[in-house]
Coordinates of C-alpha atoms in Angstrom, one line a residue:
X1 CA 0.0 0.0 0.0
X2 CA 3.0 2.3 0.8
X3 CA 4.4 1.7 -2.5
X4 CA 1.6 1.9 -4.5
X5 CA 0.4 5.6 -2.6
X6 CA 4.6 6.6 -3.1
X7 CA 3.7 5.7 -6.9
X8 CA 0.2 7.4 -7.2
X9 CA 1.5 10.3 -6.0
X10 CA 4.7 11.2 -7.4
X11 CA 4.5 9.0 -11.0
X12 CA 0.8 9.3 -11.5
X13 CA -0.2 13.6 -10.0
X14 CA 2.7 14.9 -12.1
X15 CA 2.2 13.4 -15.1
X16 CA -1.6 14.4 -15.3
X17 CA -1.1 17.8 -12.7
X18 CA -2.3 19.7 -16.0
X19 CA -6.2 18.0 -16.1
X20 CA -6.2 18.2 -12.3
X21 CA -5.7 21.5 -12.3
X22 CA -8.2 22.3 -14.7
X23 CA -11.0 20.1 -12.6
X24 CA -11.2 18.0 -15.8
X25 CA -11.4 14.4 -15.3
X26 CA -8.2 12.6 -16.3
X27 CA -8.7 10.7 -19.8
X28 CA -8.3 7.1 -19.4
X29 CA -6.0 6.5 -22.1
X30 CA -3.9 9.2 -20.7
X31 CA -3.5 6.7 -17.3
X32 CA -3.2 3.9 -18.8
X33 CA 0.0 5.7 -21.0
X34 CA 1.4 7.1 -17.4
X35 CA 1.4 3.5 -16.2
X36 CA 2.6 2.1 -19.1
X37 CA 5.6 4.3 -19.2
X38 CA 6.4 4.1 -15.8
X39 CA 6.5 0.0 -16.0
X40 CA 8.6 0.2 -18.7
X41 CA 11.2 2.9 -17.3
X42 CA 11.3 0.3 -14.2
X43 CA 12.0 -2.2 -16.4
X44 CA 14.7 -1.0 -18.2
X45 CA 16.4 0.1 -14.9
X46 CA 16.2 -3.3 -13.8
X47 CA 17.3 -5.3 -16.6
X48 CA 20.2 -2.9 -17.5
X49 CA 23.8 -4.0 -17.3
X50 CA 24.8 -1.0 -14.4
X51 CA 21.6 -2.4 -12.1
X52 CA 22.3 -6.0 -13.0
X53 CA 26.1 -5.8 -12.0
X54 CA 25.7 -3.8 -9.4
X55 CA 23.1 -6.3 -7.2
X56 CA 25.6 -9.1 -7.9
X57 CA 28.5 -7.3 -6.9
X58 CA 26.6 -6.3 -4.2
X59 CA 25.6 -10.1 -3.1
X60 CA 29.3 -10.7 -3.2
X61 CA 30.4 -8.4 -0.9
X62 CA 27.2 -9.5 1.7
X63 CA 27.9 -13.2 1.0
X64 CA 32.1 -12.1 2.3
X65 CA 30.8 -10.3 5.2
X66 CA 27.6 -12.3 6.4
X67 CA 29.8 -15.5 7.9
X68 CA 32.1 -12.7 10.2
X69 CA 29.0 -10.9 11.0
X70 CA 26.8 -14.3 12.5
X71 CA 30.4 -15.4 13.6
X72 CA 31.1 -11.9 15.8
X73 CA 27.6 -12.4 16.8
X74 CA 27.8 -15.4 18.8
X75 CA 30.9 -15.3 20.2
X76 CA 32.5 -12.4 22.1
X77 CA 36.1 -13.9 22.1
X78 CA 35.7 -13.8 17.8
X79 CA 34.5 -10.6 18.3
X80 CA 37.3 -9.6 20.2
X81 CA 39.5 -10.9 18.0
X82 CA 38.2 -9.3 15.3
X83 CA 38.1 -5.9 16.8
X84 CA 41.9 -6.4 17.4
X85 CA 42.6 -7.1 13.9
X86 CA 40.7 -4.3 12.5
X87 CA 42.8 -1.9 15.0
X88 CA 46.2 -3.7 13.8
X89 CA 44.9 -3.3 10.3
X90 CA 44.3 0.3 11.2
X91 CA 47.7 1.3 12.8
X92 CA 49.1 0.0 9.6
X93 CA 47.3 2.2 7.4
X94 CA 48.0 4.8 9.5
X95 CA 51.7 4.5 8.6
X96 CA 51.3 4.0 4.9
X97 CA 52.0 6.5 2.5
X98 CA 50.8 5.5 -0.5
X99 CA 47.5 5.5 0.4
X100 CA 47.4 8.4 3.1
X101 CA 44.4 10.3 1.4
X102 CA 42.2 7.3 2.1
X103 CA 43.2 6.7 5.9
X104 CA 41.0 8.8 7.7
X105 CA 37.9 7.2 6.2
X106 CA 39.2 3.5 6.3
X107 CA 40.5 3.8 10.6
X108 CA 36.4 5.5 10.8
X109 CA 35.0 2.5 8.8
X110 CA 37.6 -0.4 10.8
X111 CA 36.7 0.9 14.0
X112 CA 33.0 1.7 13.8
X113 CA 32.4 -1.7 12.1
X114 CA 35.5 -4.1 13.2
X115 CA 33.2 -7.2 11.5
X116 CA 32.5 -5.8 8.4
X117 CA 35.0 -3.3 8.4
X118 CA 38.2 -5.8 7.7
X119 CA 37.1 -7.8 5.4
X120 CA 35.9 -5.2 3.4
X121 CA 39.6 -3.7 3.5
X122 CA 40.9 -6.8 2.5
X123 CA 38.9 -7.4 -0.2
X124 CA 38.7 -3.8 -1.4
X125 CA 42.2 -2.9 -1.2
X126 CA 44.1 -6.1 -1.6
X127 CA 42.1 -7.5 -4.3
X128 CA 44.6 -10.2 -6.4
X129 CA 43.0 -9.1 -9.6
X130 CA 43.4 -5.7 -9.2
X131 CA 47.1 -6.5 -8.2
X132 CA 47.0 -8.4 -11.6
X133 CA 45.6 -5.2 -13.2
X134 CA 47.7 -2.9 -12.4
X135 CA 51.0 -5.0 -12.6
X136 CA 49.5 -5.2 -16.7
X137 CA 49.2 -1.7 -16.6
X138 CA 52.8 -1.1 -15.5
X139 CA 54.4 -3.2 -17.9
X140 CA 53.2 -2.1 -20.9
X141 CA 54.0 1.2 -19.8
X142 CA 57.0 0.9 -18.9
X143 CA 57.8 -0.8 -22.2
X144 CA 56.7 2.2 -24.3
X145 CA 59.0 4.1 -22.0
X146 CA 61.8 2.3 -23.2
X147 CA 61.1 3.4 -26.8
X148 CA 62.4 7.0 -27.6
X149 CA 59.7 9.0 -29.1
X150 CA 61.7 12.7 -29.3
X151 CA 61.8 16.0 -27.4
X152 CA 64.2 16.9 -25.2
X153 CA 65.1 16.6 -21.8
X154 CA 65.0 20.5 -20.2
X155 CA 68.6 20.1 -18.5
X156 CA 70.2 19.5 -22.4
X157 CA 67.2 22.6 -24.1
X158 CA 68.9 25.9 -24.4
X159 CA 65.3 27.5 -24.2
X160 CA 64.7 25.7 -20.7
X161 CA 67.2 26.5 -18.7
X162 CA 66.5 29.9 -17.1
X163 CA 62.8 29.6 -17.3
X164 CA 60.9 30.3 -14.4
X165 CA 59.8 27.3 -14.0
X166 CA 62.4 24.8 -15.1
X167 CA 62.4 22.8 -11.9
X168 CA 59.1 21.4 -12.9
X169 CA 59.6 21.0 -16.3
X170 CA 62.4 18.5 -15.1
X171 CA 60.3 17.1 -12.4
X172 CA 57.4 15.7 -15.4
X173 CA 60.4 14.8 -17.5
X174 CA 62.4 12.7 -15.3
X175 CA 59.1 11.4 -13.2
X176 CA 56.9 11.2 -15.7
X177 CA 59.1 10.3 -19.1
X178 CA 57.7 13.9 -20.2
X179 CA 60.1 15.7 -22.5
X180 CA 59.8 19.0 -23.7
X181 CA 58.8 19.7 -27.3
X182 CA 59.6 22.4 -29.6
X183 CA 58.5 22.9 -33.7
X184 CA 54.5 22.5 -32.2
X185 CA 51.7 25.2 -32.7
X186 CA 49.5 25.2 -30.2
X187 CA 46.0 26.6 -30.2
X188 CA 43.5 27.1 -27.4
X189 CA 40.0 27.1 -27.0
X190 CA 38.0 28.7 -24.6
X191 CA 34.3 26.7 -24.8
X192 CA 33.1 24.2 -26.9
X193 CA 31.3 26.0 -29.5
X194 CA 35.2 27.6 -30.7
X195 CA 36.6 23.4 -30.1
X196 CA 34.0 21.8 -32.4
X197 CA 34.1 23.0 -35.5
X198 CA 37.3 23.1 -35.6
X199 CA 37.9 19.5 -34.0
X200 CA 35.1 18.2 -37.1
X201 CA 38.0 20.3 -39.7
X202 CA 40.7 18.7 -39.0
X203 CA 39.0 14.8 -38.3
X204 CA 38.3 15.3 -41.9
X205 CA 42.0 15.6 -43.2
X206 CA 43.1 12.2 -41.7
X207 CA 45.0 10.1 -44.1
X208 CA 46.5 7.4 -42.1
X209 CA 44.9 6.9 -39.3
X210 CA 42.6 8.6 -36.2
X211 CA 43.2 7.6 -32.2
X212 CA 40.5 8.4 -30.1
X213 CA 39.9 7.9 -25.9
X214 CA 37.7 9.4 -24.3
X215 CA 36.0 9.3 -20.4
X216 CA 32.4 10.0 -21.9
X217 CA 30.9 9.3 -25.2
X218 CA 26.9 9.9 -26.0
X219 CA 25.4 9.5 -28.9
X220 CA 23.9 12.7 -29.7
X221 CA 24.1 15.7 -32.2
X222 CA 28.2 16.0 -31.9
X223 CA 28.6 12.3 -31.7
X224 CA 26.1 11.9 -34.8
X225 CA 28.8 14.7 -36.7
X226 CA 31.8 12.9 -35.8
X227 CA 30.6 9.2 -36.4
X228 CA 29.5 10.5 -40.3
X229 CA 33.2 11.3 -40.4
X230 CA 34.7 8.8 -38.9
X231 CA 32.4 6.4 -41.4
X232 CA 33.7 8.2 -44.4
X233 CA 37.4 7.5 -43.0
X234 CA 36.8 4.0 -42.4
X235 CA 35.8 3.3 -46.2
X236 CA 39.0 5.5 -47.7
X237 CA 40.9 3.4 -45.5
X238 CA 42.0 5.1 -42.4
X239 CA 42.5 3.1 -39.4
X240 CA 40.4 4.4 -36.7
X241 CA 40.7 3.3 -33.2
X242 CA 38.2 4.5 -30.4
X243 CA 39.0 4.2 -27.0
X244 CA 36.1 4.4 -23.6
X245 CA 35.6 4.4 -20.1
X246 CA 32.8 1.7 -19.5
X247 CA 31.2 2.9 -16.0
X248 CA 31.1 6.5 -17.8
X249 CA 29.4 5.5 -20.4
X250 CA 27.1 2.4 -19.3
X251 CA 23.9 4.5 -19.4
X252 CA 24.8 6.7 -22.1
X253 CA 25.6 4.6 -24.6
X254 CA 22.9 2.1 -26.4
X255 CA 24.3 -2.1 -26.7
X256 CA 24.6 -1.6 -30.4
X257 CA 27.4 0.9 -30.1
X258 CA 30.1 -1.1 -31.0
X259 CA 28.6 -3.5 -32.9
X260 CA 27.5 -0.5 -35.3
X261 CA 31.3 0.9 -34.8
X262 CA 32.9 -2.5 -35.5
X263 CA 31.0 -3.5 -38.5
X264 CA 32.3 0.3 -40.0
X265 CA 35.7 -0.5 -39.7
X266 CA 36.0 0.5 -36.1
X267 CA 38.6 -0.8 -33.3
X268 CA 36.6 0.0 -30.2
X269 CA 36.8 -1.1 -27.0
X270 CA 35.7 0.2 -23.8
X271 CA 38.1 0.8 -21.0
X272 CA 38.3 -1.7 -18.1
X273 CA 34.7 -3.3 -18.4
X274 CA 32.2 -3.3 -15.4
X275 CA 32.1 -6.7 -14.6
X276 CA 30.0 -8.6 -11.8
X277 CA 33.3 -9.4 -9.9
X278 CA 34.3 -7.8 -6.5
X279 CA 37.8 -5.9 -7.8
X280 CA 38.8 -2.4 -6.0
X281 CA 40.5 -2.0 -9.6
X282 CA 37.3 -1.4 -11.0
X283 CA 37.7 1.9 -9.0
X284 CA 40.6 3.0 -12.0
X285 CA 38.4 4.5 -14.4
X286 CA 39.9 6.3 -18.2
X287 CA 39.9 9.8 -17.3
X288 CA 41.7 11.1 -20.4
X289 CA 40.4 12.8 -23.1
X290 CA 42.6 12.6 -26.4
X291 CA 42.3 12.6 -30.4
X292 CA 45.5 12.1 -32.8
X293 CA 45.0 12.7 -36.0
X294 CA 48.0 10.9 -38.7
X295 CA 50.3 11.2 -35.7
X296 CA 50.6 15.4 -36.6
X297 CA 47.5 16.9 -34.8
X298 CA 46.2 16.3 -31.3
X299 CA 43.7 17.5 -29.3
X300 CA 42.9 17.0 -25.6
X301 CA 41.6 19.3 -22.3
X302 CA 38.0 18.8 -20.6
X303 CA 35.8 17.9 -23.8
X304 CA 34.3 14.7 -23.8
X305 CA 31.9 13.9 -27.1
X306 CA 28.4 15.1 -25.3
X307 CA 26.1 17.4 -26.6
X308 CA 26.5 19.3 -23.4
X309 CA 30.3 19.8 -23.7
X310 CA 29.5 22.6 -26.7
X311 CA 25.6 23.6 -25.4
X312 CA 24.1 22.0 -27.7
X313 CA 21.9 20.8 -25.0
X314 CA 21.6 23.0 -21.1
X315 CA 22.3 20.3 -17.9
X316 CA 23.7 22.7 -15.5
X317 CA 23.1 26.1 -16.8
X318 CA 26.0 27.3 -19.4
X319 CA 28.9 24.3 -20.0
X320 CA 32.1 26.1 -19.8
X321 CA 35.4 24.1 -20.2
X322 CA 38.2 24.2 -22.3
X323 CA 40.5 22.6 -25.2
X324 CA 43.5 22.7 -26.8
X325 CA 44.8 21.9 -29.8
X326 CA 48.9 20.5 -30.8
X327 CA 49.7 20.6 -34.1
X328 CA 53.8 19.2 -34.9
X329 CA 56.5 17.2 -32.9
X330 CA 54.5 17.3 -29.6
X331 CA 51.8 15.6 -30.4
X332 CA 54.0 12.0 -30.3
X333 CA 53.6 12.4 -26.5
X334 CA 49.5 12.3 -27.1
X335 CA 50.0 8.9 -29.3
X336 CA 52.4 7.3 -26.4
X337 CA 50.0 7.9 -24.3
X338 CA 47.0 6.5 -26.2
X339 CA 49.3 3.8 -27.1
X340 CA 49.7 2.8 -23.6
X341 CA 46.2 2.6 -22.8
X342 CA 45.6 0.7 -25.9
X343 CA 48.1 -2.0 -25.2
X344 CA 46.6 -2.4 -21.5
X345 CA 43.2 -2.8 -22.7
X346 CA 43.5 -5.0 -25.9
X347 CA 46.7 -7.0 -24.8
X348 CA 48.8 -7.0 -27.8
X349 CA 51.9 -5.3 -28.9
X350 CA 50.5 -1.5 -29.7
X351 CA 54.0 -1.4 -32.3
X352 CA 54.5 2.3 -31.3
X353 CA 57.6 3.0 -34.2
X354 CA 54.6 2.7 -36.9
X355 CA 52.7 5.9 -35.1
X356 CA 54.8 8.2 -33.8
X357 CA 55.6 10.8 -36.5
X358 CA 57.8 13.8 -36.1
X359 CA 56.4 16.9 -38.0
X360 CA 57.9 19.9 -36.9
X361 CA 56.5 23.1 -37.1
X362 CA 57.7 26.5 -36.9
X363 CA 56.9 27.4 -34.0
X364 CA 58.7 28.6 -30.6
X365 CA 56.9 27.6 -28.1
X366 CA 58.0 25.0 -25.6
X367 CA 55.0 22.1 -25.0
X368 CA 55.3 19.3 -22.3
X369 CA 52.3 17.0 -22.1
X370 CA 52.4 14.1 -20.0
X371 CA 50.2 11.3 -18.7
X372 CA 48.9 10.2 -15.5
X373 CA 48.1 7.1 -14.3
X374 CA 46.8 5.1 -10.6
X375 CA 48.7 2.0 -11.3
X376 CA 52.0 4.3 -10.9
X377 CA 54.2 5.6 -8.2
X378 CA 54.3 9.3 -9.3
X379 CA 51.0 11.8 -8.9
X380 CA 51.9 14.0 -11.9
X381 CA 48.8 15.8 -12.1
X382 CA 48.2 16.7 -8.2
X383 CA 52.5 17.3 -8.0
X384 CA 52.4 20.0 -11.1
X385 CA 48.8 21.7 -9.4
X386 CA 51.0 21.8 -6.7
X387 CA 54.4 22.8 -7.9
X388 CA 53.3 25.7 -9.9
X389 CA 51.2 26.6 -6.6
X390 CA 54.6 26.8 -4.9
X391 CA 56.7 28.3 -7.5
X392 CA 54.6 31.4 -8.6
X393 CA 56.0 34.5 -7.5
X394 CA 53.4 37.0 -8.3
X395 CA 50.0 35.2 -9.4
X396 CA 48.6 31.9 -9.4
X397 CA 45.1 31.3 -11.5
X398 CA 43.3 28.3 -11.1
X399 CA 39.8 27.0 -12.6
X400 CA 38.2 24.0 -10.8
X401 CA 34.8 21.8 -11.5
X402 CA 35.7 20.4 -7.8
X403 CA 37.7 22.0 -4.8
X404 CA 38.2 18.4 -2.7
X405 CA 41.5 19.3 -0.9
X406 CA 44.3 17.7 0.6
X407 CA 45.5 18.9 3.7
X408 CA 48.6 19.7 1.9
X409 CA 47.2 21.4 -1.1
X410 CA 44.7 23.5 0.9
X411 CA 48.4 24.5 3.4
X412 CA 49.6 25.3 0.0
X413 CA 47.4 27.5 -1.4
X414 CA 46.9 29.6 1.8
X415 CA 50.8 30.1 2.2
X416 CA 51.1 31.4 -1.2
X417 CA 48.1 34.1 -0.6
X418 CA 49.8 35.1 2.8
X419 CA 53.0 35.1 1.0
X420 CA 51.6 38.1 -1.5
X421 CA 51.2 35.6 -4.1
X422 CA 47.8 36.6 -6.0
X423 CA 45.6 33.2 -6.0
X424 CA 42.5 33.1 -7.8
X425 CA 40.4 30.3 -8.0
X426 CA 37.6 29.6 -10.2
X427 CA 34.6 26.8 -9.4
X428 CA 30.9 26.2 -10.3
X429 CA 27.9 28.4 -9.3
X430 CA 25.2 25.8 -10.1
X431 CA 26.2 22.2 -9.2
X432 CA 26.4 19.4 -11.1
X433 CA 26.6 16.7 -7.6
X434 CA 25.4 18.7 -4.9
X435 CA 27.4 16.7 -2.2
X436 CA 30.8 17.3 -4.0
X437 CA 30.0 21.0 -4.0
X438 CA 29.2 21.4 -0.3
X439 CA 33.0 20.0 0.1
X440 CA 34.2 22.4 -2.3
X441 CA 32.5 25.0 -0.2
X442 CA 33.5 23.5 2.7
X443 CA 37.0 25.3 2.2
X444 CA 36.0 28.6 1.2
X445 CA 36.5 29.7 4.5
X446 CA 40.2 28.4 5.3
X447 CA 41.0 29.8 1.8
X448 CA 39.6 33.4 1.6
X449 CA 40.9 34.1 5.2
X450 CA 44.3 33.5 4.3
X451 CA 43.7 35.8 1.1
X452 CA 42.6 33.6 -1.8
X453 CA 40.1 35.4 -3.9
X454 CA 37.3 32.4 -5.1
X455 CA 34.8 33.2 -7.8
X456 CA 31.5 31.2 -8.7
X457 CA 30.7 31.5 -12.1
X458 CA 27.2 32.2 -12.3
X459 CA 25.9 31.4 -15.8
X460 CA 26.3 27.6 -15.3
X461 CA 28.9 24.8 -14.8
X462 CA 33.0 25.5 -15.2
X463 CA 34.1 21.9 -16.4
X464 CA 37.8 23.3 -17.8
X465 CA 40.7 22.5 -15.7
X466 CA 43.0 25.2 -16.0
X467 CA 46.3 26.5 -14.0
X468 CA 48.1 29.8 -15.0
X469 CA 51.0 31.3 -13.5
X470 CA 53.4 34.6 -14.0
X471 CA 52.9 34.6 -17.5
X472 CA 55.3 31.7 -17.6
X473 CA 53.4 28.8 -17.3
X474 CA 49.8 27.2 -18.1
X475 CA 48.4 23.6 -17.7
X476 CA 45.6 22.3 -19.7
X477 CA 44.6 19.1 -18.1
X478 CA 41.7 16.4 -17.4
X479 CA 43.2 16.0 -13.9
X480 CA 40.5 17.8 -11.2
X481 CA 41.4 19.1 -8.2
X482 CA 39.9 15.8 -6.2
X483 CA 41.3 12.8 -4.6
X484 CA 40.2 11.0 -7.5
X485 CA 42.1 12.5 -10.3
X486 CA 45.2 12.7 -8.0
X487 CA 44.7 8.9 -7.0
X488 CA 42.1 6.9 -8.6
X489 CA 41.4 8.0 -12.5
X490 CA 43.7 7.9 -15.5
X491 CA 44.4 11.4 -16.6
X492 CA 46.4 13.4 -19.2
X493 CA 47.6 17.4 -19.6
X494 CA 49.6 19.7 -21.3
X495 CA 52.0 22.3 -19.8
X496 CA 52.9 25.2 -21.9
X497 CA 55.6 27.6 -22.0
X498 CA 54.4 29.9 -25.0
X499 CA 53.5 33.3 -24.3
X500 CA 50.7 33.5 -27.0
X501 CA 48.5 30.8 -25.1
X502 CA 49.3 31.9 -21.6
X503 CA 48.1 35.1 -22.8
X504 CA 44.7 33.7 -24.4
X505 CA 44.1 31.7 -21.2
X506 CA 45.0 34.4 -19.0
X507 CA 42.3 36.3 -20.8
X508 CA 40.0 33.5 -21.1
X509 CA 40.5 33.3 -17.0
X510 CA 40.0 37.1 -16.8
X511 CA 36.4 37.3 -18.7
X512 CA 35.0 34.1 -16.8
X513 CA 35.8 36.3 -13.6
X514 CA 33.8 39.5 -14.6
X515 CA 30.9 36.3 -15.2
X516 CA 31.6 35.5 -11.9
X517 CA 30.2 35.8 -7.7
X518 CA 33.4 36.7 -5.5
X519 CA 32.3 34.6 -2.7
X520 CA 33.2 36.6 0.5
X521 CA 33.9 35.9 4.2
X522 CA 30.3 37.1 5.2
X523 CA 28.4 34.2 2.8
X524 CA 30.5 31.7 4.4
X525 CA 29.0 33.4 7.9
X526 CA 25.7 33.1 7.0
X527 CA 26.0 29.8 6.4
X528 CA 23.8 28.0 8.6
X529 CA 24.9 25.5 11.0
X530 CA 23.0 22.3 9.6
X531 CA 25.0 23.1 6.4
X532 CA 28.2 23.9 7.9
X533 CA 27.7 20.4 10.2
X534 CA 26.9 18.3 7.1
X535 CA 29.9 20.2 5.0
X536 CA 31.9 18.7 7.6
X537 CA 30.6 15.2 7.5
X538 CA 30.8 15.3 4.1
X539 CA 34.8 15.9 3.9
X540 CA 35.4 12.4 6.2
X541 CA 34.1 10.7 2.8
X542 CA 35.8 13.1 0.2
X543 CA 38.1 11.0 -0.8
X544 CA 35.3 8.6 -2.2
X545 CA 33.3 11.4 -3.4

């Protein structure tokens, strides 16, 4: 009876709230349609892949925990026993570094829940296959690492060695096998309206072949633009390979997808598969988001292919993000990249000599991109946020879909405001996940009392992830500024030296502030306290969120 009242009123008054209102009885057909509908929305929830997987996952992890629970139940000495394990387990994780962002939530869990709490841990962050996983992961790339692919290493560039920032130039190259390019033009766009058009130009000049990988794919008016392309390319001959994150995309993108891609021509696969397996490795999603075109031309930033990356369609009021476009000897550090994700996921030899082309350009301007990844020792997207934060001297501008913080970052960020550094940062006005926003909020107040200036851009959703500092240095990355880009999520970027794209992004950075709410120390006053209490409660699960 609850249900069906729960259904009557929210399913069954909306749908027909325009007849009630007018006192007209409801037409029968019109009821029958509503229930119809609604019966077959629930069935297609239920029968999907995501809901399917899910429930068995879920099984799993109550069939692990179910035997400790009746076990702890019916004897206090097991239960003391496991308590003391789960504190052992927890004084360990206390001392381990490589996964200090997740301690604070895993000692809350181990000791609120001994029972359910360890072998949870166990299985979650111990898992053999994910072990297996990332093992895969770090052969293949260190393979490709072995294989030279040009640039230069900033110690032995001329150009490099009194820059500003050359310190971190060497940091990606020697950490990250990041060299620094010359001979590449670089373009950047500001939204996606100025990115498409351009991105559909130069998909049409491939000749050889077209790379692809992307976090988020949905079929849709761009998708629709580029897959009449990428059919065209498939029957002249051009080798097209297509690259996606699964969990992204699992209720986006239709079953047929790649069967319809495959029988074009297309290599597609999607990027470590949602399975009905318990596997913390499933946690490592595809992050990145890159195109090579014939080995010459490269694009990457925040753009995924969705309608509401250029506003085609309105989700969270205006979509404003970012892109930027290599064309000439840099763009071999996009394919490497791609390369490396390709051999992980399909398991074969990716034969890098046959794709990475050199085609210099004239051009002066120093590019360094580089790759991220979870299955390695090195953070290079959360070390260059934070190395640039250190370094600037007289400004440091910063746009960000998510503020989730590190202790460290957020110590880092306030120092350089008290230190007269200028920090500006830039995050949404209207929320795309209202519980990740109320941690990004959650920091305001730490942040504008030691000086940093925040802005909320008012006309919809930043997406771009942007860093600019002193005129001398600029990042164009996938990587947020959360725990999971810095620990969890495959990621690429670009850092550039050129003062022709500093200065457009500086701009760019500039405009979207005059758009923008300077969020002041009395709004975070007049917070009220439930908020502030639940902001709080929020941040012990931030690094999940």
């Amino acid at each position: 009876k609850i249900c069906w009242h729960i259904y009557h009123t929210i399913f069954v008054r909306c749908c027909l709230k325009p007849y009630d209102s007018l006192g007209v009885q409801t037409p029968r057909h019109l009821k029958k349609g509503c229930n119809m509908q609604l019966f077959k929305r629930i069935r297609d929830i239920i029968t999907s892949r995501l809901f399917v997987t899910s429930f068995l996952i879920l099984l799993q992890i109550i069939a692990l925990i179910l035997p400790f629970l009746y076990l702890g139940m019916r004897s206090v000495y097991i239960h003391a026993v496991v308590g003391f394990i789960s504190t052992v387990i927890s004084l360990s994780i206390a001392n381990d570094e490589k996964h200090a962002p997740f301690h604070t939530i895993w000692i809350v869990v181990l000791l609120a829940a001994p029972i359910a709490g360890w072998p949870l841990y166990v299985i979650l962050r111990h898992n053999k296959q994910a072990g297996q996983a990332s093992r895969r992961c770090a052969t293949v790339s260190e393979h490709l690492d072995k294989i030279p692919f040009g640039g230069f290493q900033p110690d032995s560039l001329y150009a490099c060695k009194h820059h500003p920032f050359h310190r971190e130039m060497l940091h990606l190259a020697r950490s990250c096998n990041a060299p620094v390019f010359t001979s590449t033009i670089t373009r950047y766009f500001p939204n996606g309206e100025s990115f498409f058009p351009v991105y559909l130009e130069k998909l049409r000049t491939a000749k050889k072949f077209i790379f692809m990988e992307y976090f988020i794919i949905n079929d849709g008016y761009l998708w629709q633009e580029v897959k009449k392309i990428l059919t065209e390319k498939c029957r002249q001959g051009v080798e097209v390979r297509i690259l996606y994150d699964d969990i992204a995309t699992i209720s986006k993108l239709t079953r047929s997808f790649r069967r319809e891609l495959r029988n074009m021509g297309v290599q597609v696969y999607p990027f470590n598969p949602y399975r009905a397996a318990v596997d913390s490795f499933m946690n490592y999603r595809d992050h990145r988001k890159i195109t090579v075109i014939d080995g010459v031309i490269g694009f990457t930033g925040g753009i995924n292919l969705a309608d509401e990356y250029i506003n085609k369609i309105e989700r969270f009021g205006y979509w404003k993000d970012a892109g930027l476009m290599l064309e000439g000897s840099a763009v071999q550090a996009l394919t490497h990249t791609f390369l490396k994700s390709w051999g992980f996921v399909v398991k074969e030899d990716p034969m890098p000599q046959k794709y990475l082309i050199d085609k210099p350009q004239n051009a002066d301007s120093l590019v360094q991109p580089f790759c991220d990844s979870p299955a390695g020792k090195v953070r290079a997207g959360r070390d260059t946020y934070s190395s640039l934060i250190n370094g600037a001297q007289r400004y440091v501008w910063i746009t960000a879909p998510y503020l989730i913080l590190e202790n460290e970052m957020l110590n880092a960020l306030c120092l350089a405001a008290t230190s007269g550094v200028d920090v500006r940062i830039i995050t949404p006005h209207i929320a795309d996940k209202w519980y990740v926003h109320a941690v990004t909020r959650s920091n305001y107040r730490a942040l504008i009392k030691a000086g940093v200036k925040v802005y909320e851009y008012k006309p919809g959703f930043v997406h771009a992830k942007l860093i600019v500092a002193d005129d001398a240095a600029a990042m164009v990355a996938t990587t947020n500024f959360d725990y999971r880009s810095f620990y969890a999520l495959f990621e690429n970027g670009v850092m550039v030296y050129g003062r022709d794209v500093i200065a457009q992004i500086k701009s760019d950075l500039t405009e979207t502030m005059q758009q923008s709410m300077p969020y002041t120390m009395e709004m975070c006053q007049h917070t009220s306290r439930f908020r502030r209490s639940m902001r709080k409660l929020l941040r012990i699960f931030s690094p999940f969120l």
